[in-house]
Amino acid sequence: MKRFSIFILLIIFGVSLTSCLSSRKLANKENPDIRNVIFMIGDGMGIPDVYAAMTVSDKPLNIERCNIIGLQKTFSADNYITDSGAAGTALATGTKTKNGAIGMDSQGNGLKSILEIAEDHGLATGLVSTSSITHATPASFIAHQSSRGSYDDIAMDFLKTDIDVFIGGGIDHFAKRKDKLNLLDSLKFRGYEVDTSLTMVLKSTSLKLAGLTAPVHNPYRLKGRGDMLPASSGKAIEILKKNSKGFFLMIEGSQIDWAGHANAADTLVDETLDFDKAVGVALDFAKKDGHTLVVITADHETGGVTITGGSRETHKVILNFSAKGHTAVMVPVYAYGPGAEKFFGIYDNTDIFRKILTSFGFDNLK
Ligand code: MG
Ligand code: ZN
């Protein structure tokens, strides 16, 4: 009798152990090593921009630490040459849309972003940009508007989500609005620490942080932005990593694009170097953490940049611009960490969303 009950107990133990193991397997279906994804976008950053920064720098760039490289096609649903709204939406939601749209398809239907899906799965989420946080690229991950210029409405969309941390410019879109509402008060009411300077942001220990460091956009680094991007990236990671389920963070070097539009070579190289400094912050964390995938890309190329001269000895480059706007060329994708190998090859911008989705093991749009 005694032996029989031990036998039964062993069977029960065996069954529960097997079901426990299989449920653990289910929770991490695709890649059990990945807990966090840091997705970095250099707006307008083509390969020549990266090589110009490599030439000017006297040490290797952080981006060179990535050993998996891919190329992505950036065309939008209605144009061979994309804008940052359609490109951001493609990266964030996996659907190509018409130029100017934010988190919506060409018919005007809202699309769920990878940030929102991560939220649904209980992960912490964050956005960091040097431009206004309501600008096209970060907006694509959180807002749903048919026009990228609807900054007040995009700011309002932040309040419809459960994002944990956002740091960028854009105080005016939250506090100096046409409808006279003060969304900074609404954010405080919802438990966010609202900081309106970088100094305040960097001192924050809050789990929910709205860091708005400029009335609209932060200036170029050469015009006084300082270490805003790498420092804010570090702060966002420090807060988000406290969620044991993991996090999704998008970091944008917004103004590489603007230097491209302005055909301003020195600024373009400096903004790329600044973005690379933020890449260093992400890669240092990923290396230490071991469960973080870092994916770095651009939304499109800007300026038709090429390098027509320079010297590896004197660290000088001569850039030539063939456009004042965006171009159609493929842009590079760099990946580091567990699951990085998925990003090898040539694919559409929309595939990046699916690759991140499956890296997290999210196989359904819950
Ligand atoms: Mg942008
Ligand atoms: Zn642009």
Short mmCIF file of C-alpha atoms and ligand atoms in Angstrom, two decimals:
data_model
loop_
_atom_site.label_atom_id
_atom_site.label_comp_id
_atom_site.label_asym_id
_atom_site.label_seq_id
_atom_site.Cartn_x
_atom_site.Cartn_y
_atom_site.Cartn_z
CA MET A 1 0.00 0.00 0.00
CA LYS A 2 2.75 2.39 1.04
CA ARG A 3 4.78 1.53 -2.05
CA PHE A 4 1.70 2.08 -4.20
CA SER A 5 1.16 5.65 -2.85
CA ILE A 6 4.82 6.49 -3.43
CA PHE A 7 4.37 5.24 -6.99
CA ILE A 8 1.28 7.48 -7.44
CA LEU A 9 3.12 10.45 -5.94
CA LEU A 10 6.01 9.91 -8.35
CA ILE A 11 3.57 9.88 -11.28
CA ILE A 12 1.89 13.12 -10.09
CA PHE A 13 5.30 14.75 -9.55
CA GLY A 14 6.42 13.60 -12.99
CA VAL A 15 3.30 14.92 -14.70
CA SER A 16 3.45 18.32 -12.98
CA LEU A 17 7.18 18.65 -13.73
CA THR A 18 6.57 17.93 -17.43
CA SER A 19 3.68 20.41 -17.63
CA CYS A 20 5.76 23.02 -15.80
CA LEU A 21 8.62 22.57 -18.25
CA SER A 22 6.34 22.72 -21.28
CA SER A 23 4.58 25.88 -20.05
CA ARG A 24 8.01 27.47 -19.54
CA LYS A 25 8.84 26.46 -23.07
CA LEU A 26 5.58 28.05 -24.29
CA ALA A 27 6.30 31.35 -22.56
CA ASN A 28 9.64 31.63 -24.40
CA LYS A 29 8.66 29.80 -27.57
CA GLU A 30 10.83 31.52 -30.16
CA ASN A 31 13.98 32.43 -28.31
CA PRO A 32 14.32 31.70 -24.59
CA ASP A 33 17.38 33.96 -24.33
CA ILE A 34 15.60 37.19 -25.26
CA ARG A 35 13.95 39.29 -22.56
CA ASN A 36 14.49 42.83 -23.85
CA VAL A 37 14.69 44.50 -27.25
CA ILE A 38 16.33 47.88 -27.78
CA PHE A 39 15.41 49.17 -31.23
CA MET A 40 17.48 52.12 -32.44
CA ILE A 41 16.67 54.33 -35.43
CA GLY A 42 19.09 56.82 -36.93
CA ASP A 43 16.63 58.94 -38.90
CA GLY A 44 18.01 59.38 -42.43
CA MET A 45 21.19 57.42 -41.65
CA GLY A 46 22.61 55.79 -44.77
CA ILE A 47 25.80 53.72 -45.06
CA PRO A 48 27.90 56.76 -46.16
CA ASP A 49 26.85 58.59 -42.96
CA VAL A 50 28.11 55.67 -40.88
CA TYR A 51 31.37 55.39 -42.83
CA ALA A 52 31.93 59.16 -42.61
CA ALA A 53 31.55 58.93 -38.81
CA MET A 54 33.92 55.93 -38.79
CA THR A 55 36.52 57.92 -40.73
CA VAL A 56 36.27 61.00 -38.52
CA SER A 57 36.43 58.99 -35.27
CA ASP A 58 39.89 58.06 -33.98
CA LYS A 59 38.55 54.82 -32.51
CA PRO A 60 36.15 52.19 -33.91
CA LEU A 61 32.46 53.09 -33.69
CA ASN A 62 30.21 51.20 -31.28
CA ILE A 63 28.07 50.16 -34.24
CA GLU A 64 31.06 48.11 -35.45
CA ARG A 65 30.55 45.82 -32.44
CA CYS A 66 27.49 44.37 -34.20
CA ASN A 67 28.42 41.23 -36.12
CA ILE A 68 25.11 40.72 -37.96
CA ILE A 69 24.37 43.14 -40.78
CA GLY A 70 21.34 43.29 -43.08
CA LEU A 71 19.80 45.66 -45.60
CA GLN A 72 16.21 46.85 -45.68
CA LYS A 73 14.02 48.29 -48.44
CA THR A 74 12.25 51.44 -47.29
CA PHE A 75 9.61 52.20 -49.99
CA SER A 76 6.15 53.11 -48.66
CA ALA A 77 2.66 51.99 -49.80
CA ASP A 78 2.22 54.98 -52.10
CA ASN A 79 5.74 56.15 -52.87
CA TYR A 80 9.12 54.73 -53.95
CA ILE A 81 10.61 57.27 -51.52
CA THR A 82 9.21 57.10 -48.01
CA ASP A 83 8.75 59.77 -45.38
CA SER A 84 9.47 59.14 -41.70
CA GLY A 85 5.77 58.58 -40.91
CA ALA A 86 5.26 55.70 -43.33
CA ALA A 87 8.73 54.27 -42.58
CA GLY A 88 8.22 54.55 -38.80
CA THR A 89 4.81 52.89 -39.15
CA ALA A 90 6.29 50.06 -41.24
CA LEU A 91 8.99 49.43 -38.62
CA ALA A 92 6.59 49.77 -35.68
CA THR A 93 3.58 47.86 -37.02
CA GLY A 94 4.76 45.68 -39.93
CA THR A 95 2.43 47.36 -42.45
CA LYS A 96 3.42 49.65 -45.29
CA THR A 97 1.24 52.75 -45.38
CA LYS A 98 1.01 56.00 -47.32
CA ASN A 99 3.48 58.79 -46.67
CA GLY A 100 2.50 61.03 -43.77
CA ALA A 101 0.44 58.45 -41.86
CA ILE A 102 1.23 57.54 -38.26
CA GLY A 103 0.31 54.07 -36.92
CA MET A 104 -2.47 53.74 -39.51
CA ASP A 105 -2.80 51.81 -42.77
CA SER A 106 -3.54 53.46 -46.15
CA GLN A 107 -7.29 53.09 -45.51
CA GLY A 108 -7.06 54.88 -42.17
CA ASN A 109 -7.37 51.83 -39.91
CA GLY A 110 -5.32 51.89 -36.69
CA LEU A 111 -2.43 49.42 -36.52
CA LYS A 112 -1.08 47.93 -33.30
CA SER A 113 2.60 48.70 -32.76
CA ILE A 114 5.29 46.46 -31.32
CA LEU A 115 5.39 48.81 -28.32
CA GLU A 116 1.64 48.34 -27.71
CA ILE A 117 1.94 44.56 -28.16
CA ALA A 118 4.82 44.49 -25.66
CA GLU A 119 2.61 46.46 -23.24
CA ASP A 120 -0.19 43.90 -23.69
CA HIS A 121 2.25 41.17 -22.68
CA GLY A 122 3.20 42.98 -19.48
CA LEU A 123 6.59 44.26 -20.60
CA ALA A 124 7.86 47.73 -19.75
CA THR A 125 8.03 50.12 -22.71
CA GLY A 126 9.85 53.31 -23.59
CA LEU A 127 10.63 55.89 -26.28
CA VAL A 128 13.61 58.24 -26.48
CA SER A 129 14.25 60.81 -29.22
CA THR A 130 16.16 64.05 -29.68
CA SER A 131 13.27 65.58 -31.64
CA SER A 132 9.89 66.26 -30.11
CA ILE A 133 8.58 62.94 -28.80
CA THR A 134 5.45 63.65 -30.88
CA HIS A 135 7.49 63.76 -34.13
CA ALA A 136 6.87 61.10 -36.83
CA THR A 137 9.35 58.40 -35.79
CA PRO A 138 8.55 58.03 -32.06
CA ALA A 139 4.87 58.83 -32.77
CA SER A 140 4.62 55.78 -35.09
CA PHE A 141 5.18 53.51 -32.09
CA ILE A 142 2.40 54.96 -29.94
CA ALA A 143 -0.03 57.16 -31.89
CA HIS A 144 -2.67 56.56 -34.57
CA GLN A 145 -3.22 59.62 -36.74
CA SER A 146 -3.73 60.06 -40.47
CA SER A 147 -1.42 63.07 -40.51
CA ARG A 148 2.04 63.32 -38.93
CA GLY A 149 1.54 67.05 -38.37
CA SER A 150 -1.29 66.54 -35.84
CA TYR A 151 1.14 67.00 -32.94
CA ASP A 152 -1.51 67.92 -30.34
CA ASP A 153 -3.52 64.77 -31.18
CA ILE A 154 -0.36 62.66 -31.13
CA ALA A 155 0.44 64.01 -27.63
CA MET A 156 -3.09 63.05 -26.55
CA ASP A 157 -2.49 59.49 -27.83
CA PHE A 158 0.32 59.08 -25.27
CA LEU A 159 -2.38 59.21 -22.58
CA LYS A 160 -4.26 56.30 -24.16
CA THR A 161 -1.31 53.96 -23.54
CA ASP A 162 0.57 52.57 -20.60
CA ILE A 163 4.08 53.53 -21.77
CA ASP A 164 6.47 53.63 -18.81
CA VAL A 165 9.17 56.05 -19.96
CA PHE A 166 9.40 58.65 -22.69
CA ILE A 167 12.13 61.22 -23.07
CA GLY A 168 12.42 63.81 -25.84
CA GLY A 169 11.35 67.31 -26.76
CA GLY A 170 7.77 68.49 -27.08
CA ILE A 171 6.61 70.27 -23.89
CA ASP A 172 4.48 72.62 -26.04
CA HIS A 173 2.41 69.79 -27.56
CA PHE A 174 1.43 68.70 -24.05
CA ALA A 175 1.11 72.10 -22.39
CA LYS A 176 0.58 74.83 -25.02
CA ARG A 177 -2.25 73.28 -26.98
CA LYS A 178 -5.00 74.65 -29.17
CA ASP A 179 -7.60 73.01 -26.91
CA LYS A 180 -6.00 74.70 -23.83
CA LEU A 181 -5.73 71.35 -22.01
CA ASN A 182 -2.65 70.77 -19.88
CA LEU A 183 -1.61 67.19 -20.54
CA LEU A 184 1.32 67.50 -18.15
CA ASP A 185 -1.25 67.56 -15.33
CA SER A 186 -3.02 64.55 -16.89
CA LEU A 187 0.30 62.67 -17.00
CA LYS A 188 0.97 63.50 -13.31
CA PHE A 189 -2.54 62.31 -12.46
CA ARG A 190 -1.74 59.01 -14.15
CA GLY A 191 1.34 58.54 -11.98
CA TYR A 192 4.10 59.89 -14.22
CA GLU A 193 6.93 61.95 -12.85
CA VAL A 194 6.92 64.86 -15.31
CA ASP A 195 10.35 66.43 -15.80
CA THR A 196 10.93 69.41 -18.05
CA SER A 197 14.73 69.42 -18.10
CA LEU A 198 17.47 66.86 -18.77
CA THR A 199 18.94 67.48 -15.29
CA MET A 200 15.61 66.51 -13.72
CA VAL A 201 15.28 63.48 -16.00
CA LEU A 202 18.71 62.16 -15.04
CA LYS A 203 17.89 62.48 -11.31
CA SER A 204 14.61 60.58 -11.64
CA THR A 205 14.06 57.33 -9.78
CA SER A 206 10.42 57.02 -10.80
CA LEU A 207 9.12 53.89 -12.55
CA LYS A 208 6.94 56.09 -14.77
CA LEU A 209 8.73 59.01 -16.35
CA ALA A 210 7.63 61.68 -18.83
CA GLY A 211 10.83 63.57 -19.65
CA LEU A 212 10.24 66.54 -21.92
CA THR A 213 13.54 68.33 -22.28
CA ALA A 214 12.69 71.07 -24.80
CA PRO A 215 9.66 73.17 -25.85
CA VAL A 216 9.66 71.41 -29.25
CA HIS A 217 12.89 69.81 -30.53
CA ASN A 218 16.18 69.57 -28.68
CA PRO A 219 18.90 71.49 -30.57
CA TYR A 220 21.63 69.78 -32.61
CA ARG A 221 24.46 68.49 -30.42
CA LEU A 222 26.75 71.11 -32.06
CA LYS A 223 24.20 73.74 -30.92
CA GLY A 224 24.11 72.67 -27.28
CA ARG A 225 22.13 69.42 -26.88
CA GLY A 226 25.13 67.85 -25.12
CA ASP A 227 24.79 64.21 -24.08
CA MET A 228 20.98 64.29 -24.06
CA LEU A 229 20.59 61.20 -26.27
CA PRO A 230 23.11 58.77 -24.72
CA ALA A 231 22.28 59.95 -21.17
CA SER A 232 18.51 59.64 -21.71
CA SER A 233 19.01 56.21 -23.28
CA GLY A 234 20.90 55.09 -20.16
CA LYS A 235 18.20 56.48 -17.87
CA ALA A 236 15.41 54.77 -19.85
CA ILE A 237 17.23 51.41 -19.68
CA GLU A 238 17.86 51.88 -15.93
CA ILE A 239 14.12 52.32 -15.31
CA LEU A 240 12.75 49.74 -17.79
CA LYS A 241 15.08 46.92 -16.69
CA LYS A 242 13.26 46.84 -13.34
CA ASN A 243 10.38 44.96 -15.03
CA SER A 244 11.28 41.26 -14.63
CA LYS A 245 9.23 40.32 -17.71
CA GLY A 246 11.44 42.48 -19.92
CA PHE A 247 11.14 45.64 -21.94
CA PHE A 248 10.88 47.20 -25.39
CA LEU A 249 12.68 50.50 -25.92
CA MET A 250 12.94 52.57 -29.11
CA ILE A 251 15.73 55.15 -29.27
CA GLU A 252 15.94 57.63 -32.15
CA GLY A 253 18.79 59.83 -33.33
CA SER A 254 16.27 62.17 -34.96
CA GLN A 255 18.43 64.87 -36.43
CA ILE A 256 20.82 62.98 -38.72
CA ASP A 257 17.91 63.43 -41.14
CA TRP A 258 17.75 67.18 -40.63
CA ALA A 259 21.46 67.60 -41.34
CA GLY A 260 20.88 65.54 -44.50
CA HIS A 261 18.05 67.85 -45.60
CA ALA A 262 20.28 70.87 -44.89
CA ASN A 263 23.25 69.24 -46.72
CA ALA A 264 25.28 70.13 -43.62
CA ALA A 265 28.22 67.70 -43.59
CA ASP A 266 29.74 68.57 -40.19
CA THR A 267 26.38 68.37 -38.42
CA LEU A 268 25.49 65.12 -40.18
CA VAL A 269 28.72 63.47 -39.02
CA ASP A 270 28.34 64.87 -35.49
CA GLU A 271 24.73 63.68 -35.15
CA THR A 272 25.79 60.22 -36.38
CA LEU A 273 28.62 60.12 -33.81
CA ASP A 274 26.16 61.15 -31.09
CA PHE A 275 23.76 58.39 -32.16
CA ASP A 276 26.67 55.95 -32.05
CA LYS A 277 27.37 57.03 -28.46
CA ALA A 278 23.79 56.01 -27.59
CA VAL A 279 24.42 52.73 -29.45
CA GLY A 280 27.39 52.22 -27.09
CA VAL A 281 25.12 52.66 -24.05
CA ALA A 282 22.67 50.06 -25.44
CA LEU A 283 25.40 47.57 -26.39
CA ASP A 284 27.19 47.89 -23.02
CA PHE A 285 23.91 47.08 -21.27
CA ALA A 286 23.14 44.21 -23.67
CA LYS A 287 26.61 42.72 -23.19
CA LYS A 288 26.28 42.77 -19.40
CA ASP A 289 22.65 41.63 -19.39
CA GLY A 290 22.94 38.76 -21.88
CA HIS A 291 19.18 38.70 -22.58
CA THR A 292 18.91 41.83 -24.70
CA LEU A 293 18.67 42.03 -28.48
CA VAL A 294 19.79 45.36 -29.96
CA VAL A 295 18.67 46.24 -33.50
CA ILE A 296 19.98 49.42 -35.13
CA THR A 297 18.74 50.78 -38.44
CA ALA A 298 17.50 53.88 -40.28
CA ASP A 299 14.02 54.68 -41.54
CA HIS A 300 15.44 55.88 -44.92
CA GLU A 301 18.44 57.73 -46.28
CA THR A 302 18.43 61.53 -46.49
CA GLY A 303 20.47 63.83 -48.71
CA GLY A 304 21.79 61.26 -51.19
CA VAL A 305 25.07 61.40 -49.31
CA THR A 306 28.28 60.11 -50.79
CA ILE A 307 31.93 60.40 -49.78
CA THR A 308 34.05 61.96 -52.52
CA GLY A 309 37.25 62.43 -50.56
CA GLY A 310 38.94 62.11 -47.21
CA SER A 311 41.80 60.60 -45.26
CA ARG A 312 42.02 57.82 -42.70
CA GLU A 313 45.19 59.44 -41.32
CA THR A 314 43.84 62.96 -40.74
CA HIS A 315 40.28 61.72 -40.04
CA LYS A 316 38.77 64.08 -42.58
CA VAL A 317 35.91 63.38 -45.00
CA ILE A 318 34.43 65.29 -47.89
CA LEU A 319 30.71 64.64 -48.32
CA ASN A 320 28.70 65.31 -51.43
CA PHE A 321 24.92 65.56 -51.43
CA SER A 322 22.72 64.62 -54.38
CA ALA A 323 19.36 65.50 -52.79
CA LYS A 324 17.71 67.91 -50.38
CA GLY A 325 15.20 65.25 -49.38
CA HIS A 326 14.99 61.52 -48.81
CA THR A 327 16.29 58.92 -51.27
CA ALA A 328 15.19 55.38 -52.15
CA VAL A 329 18.42 53.49 -51.33
CA MET A 330 18.39 50.47 -49.02
CA VAL A 331 19.56 51.25 -45.49
CA PRO A 332 21.69 49.12 -43.17
CA VAL A 333 20.46 47.03 -40.24
CA TYR A 334 22.93 46.11 -37.47
CA ALA A 335 22.06 43.54 -34.79
CA TYR A 336 23.69 42.38 -31.56
CA GLY A 337 22.77 39.85 -28.89
CA PRO A 338 20.57 36.74 -28.75
CA GLY A 339 18.52 36.35 -31.94
CA ALA A 340 20.67 38.82 -33.90
CA GLU A 341 21.15 36.31 -36.74
CA LYS A 342 17.49 36.83 -37.78
CA PHE A 343 18.50 40.24 -39.14
CA PHE A 344 20.98 38.88 -41.69
CA GLY A 345 19.93 39.33 -45.32
CA ILE A 346 17.87 41.65 -47.50
CA TYR A 347 14.23 42.31 -46.58
CA ASP A 348 11.46 44.91 -46.33
CA ASN A 349 11.26 47.40 -43.46
CA THR A 350 8.02 45.65 -42.43
CA ASP A 351 9.92 42.38 -41.82
CA ILE A 352 11.81 44.07 -38.97
CA PHE A 353 8.55 44.32 -37.00
CA ARG A 354 7.91 40.58 -37.55
CA LYS A 355 11.48 39.66 -36.62
CA ILE A 356 11.19 41.60 -33.34
CA LEU A 357 7.74 40.13 -32.68
CA THR A 358 9.01 36.56 -33.05
CA SER A 359 12.19 37.39 -31.11
CA PHE A 360 9.95 38.25 -28.15
CA GLY A 361 8.01 35.02 -28.80
CA PHE A 362 4.80 36.99 -29.44
CA ASP A 363 3.14 34.91 -32.14
CA ASN A 364 -0.35 36.41 -31.83
CA LEU A 365 -1.54 39.98 -31.90
CA LYS A 366 -3.27 39.76 -28.53
MG MG B 1 12.42 60.99 -36.99
ZN ZN B 2 13.48 63.80 -43.44
#
